[in-house]
CSV table of C-alpha atoms in Angstrom, one decimal:
chain,number,residue,atom,x,y,z
A,1,MET,CA,116.6,39.2,45.4
A,2,HIS,CA,113.5,38.2,44.7
A,3,ARG,CA,113.9,37.8,41.0
A,4,PHE,CA,116.6,34.9,42.0
A,5,ARG,CA,114.8,33.4,44.8
A,6,THR,CA,111.8,33.3,43.0
A,7,LEU,CA,114.1,31.1,39.9
A,8,CYS,CA,115.8,29.1,43.3
A,9,LEU,CA,112.1,28.1,43.8
A,10,VAL,CA,111.3,27.3,40.2
A,11,GLY,CA,114.3,25.3,39.9
A,12,SER,CA,113.9,23.4,42.8
A,13,LEU,CA,110.7,22.5,42.4
A,14,LEU,CA,111.4,21.6,38.6
A,15,THR,CA,114.5,19.5,40.1
A,16,ALA,CA,112.0,18.0,42.8
A,17,SER,CA,109.5,16.8,39.6
A,18,VAL,CA,112.3,15.5,37.7
A,19,ALA,CA,113.7,13.6,40.4
A,20,SER,CA,110.2,12.0,41.3
A,21,ALA,CA,109.7,11.3,38.1
A,22,ALA,CA,113.2,9.4,37.7
A,23,THR,CA,113.0,7.1,41.2
A,24,MET,CA,110.9,5.6,42.0
A,25,PRO,CA,111.7,2.7,44.8
A,26,VAL,CA,111.5,-0.5,43.6
A,27,VAL,CA,112.6,-2.6,46.9
A,28,CYS,CA,113.0,-6.9,46.4
A,29,VAL,CA,114.3,-9.2,49.1
A,30,GLU,CA,117.0,-10.7,47.3
A,31,SER,CA,119.4,-8.9,44.2
A,32,VAL,CA,118.9,-10.6,41.6
A,33,TRP,CA,115.4,-9.8,41.3
A,34,CYS,CA,116.5,-6.3,41.3
A,35,ASN,CA,118.9,-6.2,39.0
A,36,ILE,CA,116.1,-7.4,36.5
A,37,ALA,CA,113.4,-4.7,37.4
A,38,ALA,CA,116.9,-2.8,37.0
A,39,GLN,CA,117.2,-3.6,33.8
A,40,ILE,CA,113.8,-3.0,33.1
A,41,GLY,CA,113.1,0.4,34.2
A,42,GLY,CA,115.8,2.1,33.7
A,43,PRO,CA,116.9,5.5,35.4
A,44,GLU,CA,113.1,5.7,36.2
A,45,ILE,CA,113.4,4.0,39.3
A,46,THR,CA,116.2,3.3,42.2
A,47,THR,CA,115.8,0.1,43.3
A,48,GLN,CA,116.7,-1.8,47.3
A,49,ALA,CA,117.4,-5.3,48.1
A,50,LEU,CA,117.1,-6.4,51.5
A,51,ILE,CA,119.8,-9.7,51.0
A,52,SER,CA,122.8,-8.4,48.9
A,53,THR,CA,125.7,-9.9,50.4
A,54,PRO,CA,126.8,-13.4,48.7
A,55,GLY,CA,126.7,-16.4,51.5
A,56,ILE,CA,123.9,-15.6,53.5
A,57,ASP,CA,120.8,-18.1,53.2
A,58,PRO,CA,117.5,-16.5,53.3
A,59,HIS,CA,116.0,-19.5,54.8
A,60,GLU,CA,117.7,-18.7,57.4
A,61,LEU,CA,117.7,-14.7,57.4
A,62,THR,CA,116.0,-13.2,60.7
A,63,PRO,CA,114.4,-9.9,59.0
A,64,THR,CA,115.6,-6.5,60.7
A,65,PRO,CA,113.5,-3.5,61.5
A,66,SER,CA,115.5,-1.5,58.7
A,67,MET,CA,114.3,-3.8,56.2
A,68,ALA,CA,110.4,-3.7,57.2
A,69,ARG,CA,111.0,0.7,56.6
A,70,GLN,CA,112.1,0.1,53.6
A,71,THR,CA,109.7,-2.7,52.2
A,72,ALA,CA,106.7,-0.4,53.7
A,73,ARG,CA,108.3,2.3,51.6
A,74,ALA,CA,108.3,1.2,48.4
A,75,ALA,CA,106.3,2.1,45.0
A,76,LEU,CA,106.7,-1.6,44.1
A,77,VAL,CA,108.0,-4.7,46.0
A,78,ILE,CA,108.9,-7.9,44.3
A,79,LEU,CA,109.3,-11.2,46.4
A,80,ASN,CA,110.7,-14.9,45.1
A,81,GLY,CA,107.6,-15.9,47.2
A,82,ALA,CA,107.7,-20.0,46.7
A,83,THR,CA,108.6,-20.0,50.5
A,84,TYR,CA,112.1,-18.6,50.0
A,85,ASP,CA,111.8,-15.3,51.7
A,86,ASP,CA,107.9,-15.5,52.8
A,87,TRP,CA,109.0,-13.2,56.4
A,88,ALA,CA,108.8,-10.4,53.9
A,89,LEU,CA,105.3,-10.5,53.1
A,90,PRO,CA,103.8,-8.9,56.6
A,91,PHE,CA,106.1,-5.8,55.7
A,92,VAL,CA,104.6,-4.5,53.1
A,93,SER,CA,101.8,-1.8,52.7
A,94,SER,CA,98.4,-3.9,52.0
A,95,SER,CA,98.6,-0.3,49.5
A,96,ALA,CA,101.0,-1.0,47.9
A,97,PRO,CA,101.8,-3.2,44.5
A,98,ARG,CA,104.1,-6.7,45.0
A,99,ILE,CA,105.3,-9.2,42.8
A,100,ILE,CA,105.4,-12.5,43.9
A,101,ALA,CA,107.9,-14.4,41.2
A,102,ALA,CA,106.3,-17.8,42.6
A,103,GLN,CA,102.7,-17.2,41.2
A,104,GLU,CA,103.6,-15.2,38.4
A,105,ALA,CA,105.8,-18.6,37.5
A,106,GLY,CA,103.2,-21.3,38.6
A,107,TRP,CA,105.7,-22.3,41.6
A,108,ASN,CA,103.6,-25.9,43.1
A,109,VAL,CA,104.8,-27.3,47.2
A,110,GLY,CA,107.6,-29.3,45.6
A,111,ASP,CA,109.3,-27.1,42.8
A,112,ASN,CA,112.5,-25.9,43.9
A,113,PRO,CA,112.3,-22.4,45.1
A,114,HIS,CA,115.0,-21.3,43.5
A,115,LEU,CA,113.7,-19.4,40.6
A,116,PHE,CA,116.2,-16.5,39.7
A,117,LEU,CA,117.7,-19.4,38.3
A,118,ASN,CA,114.7,-20.8,36.3
A,119,PRO,CA,114.5,-18.8,33.5
A,120,GLY,CA,111.6,-20.1,32.1
A,121,ALA,CA,110.1,-18.5,35.6
A,122,VAL,CA,112.2,-15.6,35.4
A,123,ARG,CA,110.7,-14.4,31.7
A,124,LYS,CA,106.9,-14.3,33.4
A,125,VAL,CA,108.6,-12.1,36.4
A,126,ALA,CA,110.4,-10.1,33.9
A,127,LYS,CA,106.9,-9.6,32.2
A,128,ALA,CA,104.9,-8.9,35.5
A,129,MET,CA,108.3,-6.7,36.3
A,130,ALA,CA,106.8,-4.6,33.3
A,131,ARG,CA,103.0,-4.4,33.6
A,132,ALA,CA,103.7,-3.3,36.7
A,133,LEU,CA,105.6,-0.8,35.7
A,134,ILE,CA,103.9,0.8,33.5
A,135,GLN,CA,100.5,0.8,35.4
A,136,GLN,CA,103.0,2.9,38.3
A,137,GLY,CA,103.2,5.5,35.4
A,138,LEU,CA,106.3,4.8,33.9
A,139,ASP,CA,107.1,5.2,30.2
A,140,HIS,CA,104.5,2.6,28.6
A,141,GLU,CA,107.1,1.8,24.7
A,142,ALA,CA,110.6,2.7,27.0
A,143,VAL,CA,110.0,0.1,29.2
A,144,GLN,CA,108.9,-1.8,26.8
A,145,ARG,CA,111.6,-1.5,24.9
A,146,ARG,CA,113.4,-2.7,27.8
A,147,LEU,CA,111.7,-5.9,28.3
A,148,ASN,CA,112.3,-7.1,25.0
A,149,VAL,CA,116.0,-6.8,25.0
A,150,PHE,CA,116.6,-8.4,28.5
A,151,LEU,CA,113.4,-11.0,27.1
A,152,LYS,CA,115.9,-11.8,24.0
A,153,GLN,CA,118.9,-12.5,26.1
A,154,ILE,CA,116.9,-15.3,28.5
A,155,ASP,CA,116.2,-16.2,24.5
A,156,ASP,CA,119.8,-16.2,24.3
A,157,LEU,CA,120.7,-18.5,27.0
A,158,GLU,CA,118.0,-21.4,26.3
A,159,VAL,CA,119.8,-21.0,22.9
A,160,HIS,CA,123.0,-22.0,24.9
A,161,SER,CA,120.9,-24.5,27.0
A,162,ASP,CA,120.2,-26.5,24.4
A,163,GLN,CA,123.8,-26.8,22.3
A,164,LEU,CA,125.5,-28.3,25.4
A,165,ARG,CA,122.0,-31.0,25.0
A,166,LYS,CA,122.8,-31.8,22.3
A,167,ASN,CA,126.4,-32.9,23.4
A,168,TYR,CA,125.3,-34.1,26.9
A,169,GLU,CA,122.1,-35.2,27.1
A,170,GLY,CA,121.5,-38.3,30.3
A,171,THR,CA,124.6,-37.1,31.5
A,172,ALA,CA,124.5,-38.1,35.3
A,173,ILE,CA,126.1,-35.7,37.6
A,174,ALA,CA,125.1,-35.0,41.0
A,175,ALA,CA,124.4,-31.8,43.6
A,176,MET,CA,124.4,-30.8,47.4
A,177,GLU,CA,121.8,-28.4,47.1
A,178,PRO,CA,119.3,-28.1,44.0
A,179,VAL,CA,120.0,-24.3,43.9
A,180,GLY,CA,120.3,-24.4,40.0
A,181,ALA,CA,118.4,-27.1,39.6
A,182,ASP,CA,116.2,-26.3,37.1
A,183,LEU,CA,119.5,-24.3,35.2
A,184,ILE,CA,121.0,-27.8,34.8
A,185,GLN,CA,118.4,-29.8,34.4
A,186,SER,CA,117.7,-27.4,31.2
A,187,MET,CA,120.6,-27.8,29.9
A,188,GLY,CA,120.0,-32.6,29.8
A,189,LEU,CA,121.8,-33.1,32.5
A,190,HIS,CA,120.3,-35.3,35.2
A,191,ILE,CA,120.7,-34.5,39.5
A,192,VAL,CA,120.9,-39.0,40.7
A,193,ASP,CA,121.6,-38.1,44.6
A,194,THR,CA,117.8,-35.2,44.3
A,195,GLY,CA,116.5,-36.9,47.5
A,196,PHE,CA,120.2,-35.9,49.5
A,197,ALA,CA,119.8,-32.2,47.7
A,198,LEU,CA,116.5,-31.7,48.5
A,199,ALA,CA,117.3,-32.7,52.5
A,200,VAL,CA,120.2,-30.0,52.5
A,201,MET,CA,117.8,-27.2,51.0
A,202,HIS,CA,115.2,-28.2,54.0
A,203,HIS,CA,117.7,-28.2,56.4
A,204,ALA,CA,117.1,-31.7,57.2
A,205,GLU,CA,118.9,-34.9,57.6
A,206,ALA,CA,119.3,-36.9,54.9
A,207,THR,CA,117.9,-41.0,55.1
A,208,PRO,CA,120.7,-43.1,55.1
A,209,GLN,CA,119.4,-44.1,51.5
A,210,ASP,CA,119.6,-41.1,49.5
A,211,VAL,CA,123.7,-40.7,51.1
A,212,ALA,CA,123.9,-44.3,50.2
A,213,VAL,CA,123.0,-42.9,46.7
A,214,LEU,CA,125.5,-40.1,46.9
A,215,GLU,CA,128.4,-41.7,48.0
A,216,THR,CA,128.3,-45.0,45.6
A,217,ALA,CA,127.9,-42.0,42.6
A,218,LEU,CA,130.9,-40.7,44.1
A,219,ASP,CA,133.0,-43.8,44.5
A,220,GLU,CA,132.3,-45.5,41.1
A,221,LYS,CA,132.4,-42.4,39.3
A,222,ALA,CA,129.4,-42.3,37.7
A,223,VAL,CA,128.7,-39.1,38.0
A,224,LYS,CA,130.6,-36.8,35.7
A,225,LEU,CA,130.1,-33.5,38.1
A,226,LEU,CA,129.7,-32.2,41.5
A,227,ILE,CA,127.3,-28.4,42.0
A,228,VAL,CA,128.4,-27.0,44.7
A,229,ASN,CA,126.2,-23.8,47.0
A,230,PRO,CA,128.8,-22.5,48.9
A,231,ALA,CA,125.9,-20.3,50.7
A,232,VAL,CA,124.9,-24.8,52.3
A,233,ARG,CA,127.4,-26.1,54.5
A,234,SER,CA,127.9,-29.3,57.5
A,235,PRO,CA,130.7,-31.8,57.8
A,236,GLN,CA,128.7,-33.6,55.9
A,237,ILE,CA,128.8,-31.8,52.5
A,238,ASP,CA,132.4,-31.4,53.2
A,239,ARG,CA,133.0,-35.4,53.4
A,240,MET,CA,131.3,-35.2,50.0
A,241,VAL,CA,133.0,-32.6,48.3
A,242,GLU,CA,136.5,-33.6,49.2
A,243,LYS,CA,135.5,-37.5,48.6
A,244,ALA,CA,134.3,-35.6,45.0
A,245,LYS,CA,138.2,-34.4,44.8
A,246,GLU,CA,140.1,-36.8,45.8
A,247,ARG,CA,138.0,-38.6,42.3
A,248,GLY,CA,139.5,-36.3,40.5
A,249,MET,CA,135.5,-34.4,39.8
A,250,PRO,CA,135.2,-31.4,38.4
A,251,ILE,CA,133.3,-29.6,40.7
A,252,ALA,CA,131.2,-26.1,39.5
A,253,VAL,CA,130.0,-23.7,42.3
A,254,ILE,CA,126.7,-22.3,42.0
A,255,GLY,CA,125.2,-20.0,44.3
A,256,GLU,CA,122.0,-18.6,45.0
A,257,THR,CA,124.0,-14.7,45.3
A,258,LEU,CA,124.0,-12.6,42.2
A,259,PRO,CA,127.8,-12.0,42.4
A,260,PRO,CA,128.6,-7.8,42.8
A,261,GLY,CA,129.1,-6.8,39.3
A,262,LEU,CA,127.6,-9.1,37.1
A,263,SER,CA,123.6,-9.0,36.2
A,264,TRP,CA,121.4,-11.9,35.9
A,265,GLN,CA,122.4,-12.6,32.4
A,266,ASP,CA,125.8,-12.1,32.8
A,267,TRP,CA,125.4,-14.6,36.0
A,268,VAL,CA,123.7,-17.3,33.9
A,269,SER,CA,126.0,-17.7,31.0
A,270,SER,CA,129.4,-18.0,33.8
A,271,ILE,CA,127.0,-20.5,35.1
A,272,ILE,CA,126.4,-22.2,31.6
A,273,GLU,CA,130.2,-21.8,30.4
A,274,SER,CA,131.3,-23.0,34.1
A,275,VAL,CA,129.1,-26.8,33.9
A,276,GLN,CA,130.5,-26.7,30.3
A,277,LYS,CA,133.7,-26.9,30.9
A,278,ALA,CA,134.1,-29.2,33.7
A,279,LEU,CA,131.9,-31.6,30.9
A,280,ASP,CA,134.3,-31.2,28.8
A,281,GLY,CA,136.9,-31.7,30.8
A,282,ALA,CA,135.2,-34.7,32.6
A,283,SER,CA,134.5,-36.1,28.7
A,284,ARG,CA,139.0,-36.4,27.8
C-alpha cells in the first residue's frame, strides 16, 4: 500500500510538472491576438481572451472584475494598445511581461488602431510574441519553427493582396468605419470617405461635408464597393447602406472580432477574397 501511494505521489508530481510546463497562461484582450499567440506558442501555452464574442467593440467595453483577475494571473499579457483597449493596462501585474501591439508596430497617434488587420503590424507583433515566449522558458527551436511557418503565411497573404492590387490599383471604395483600412489600402484601393469613417470610429458626428462626400459617391456610383463593420450601427449608417443596396453596389463586411473557428490567416484570406469577389462582380 505504501509503495502504491508513493507511485501515485510521484506520478502526480510528474503530471503537475508536465502540465505546468505545457500550460503557460497567456491572456489577451482580443481573441485575434490569442489566436496568433497560440500558433506560435503551441501546446506549451494556454490562452484566454477577455473579448471573444463577435460584435463587441472594445472601445465601448466596460471591464469586469473577472477580466481583472484573469489578467493579473497571466504569465504574459497581450494588448492591442493604440487607445483601442487601454482600459486593460491597469489590470496587468507589474511583474508580468506584456506585449502592446501598438508599441511593437510603431503606431502613432492618428494611425489606424485596428492593428490585427494590418499584416505588416502583425508580423512585428508575432516576432515580439516569439521573443517573449522564449524568454519565459519555451523551447527556442520549437517557437522559432512555428513563427517561421506563421511568417510564411503572412507572406502568402501579401502576395494575394499584391495580385489584387495589379487589377484594381486606385479603385475608389467607401467604408463605414476604418476597421480594415490598412488591409484595404494594401490591395491598392482608395477609400474616398476617410473623414466619415474616422468620425464613426471615434463615435463622433460626421461633418456635413464628410456626409456629403459619402452621399455623393454613393448617389453617383463613384465607388465600386462599400465596406461595413457589423459592430458599428447607427441610423445614418443604415441609411448609407440602404442607399448602396438601392444602387446595386456590392457590400463587403469586415468585423473587428475574429470569427469563431477561424485562424487569423484564414480570416484575413477570407476578407481579401470577399473584396476581390465584390470588385470582380462590380467590374462586369
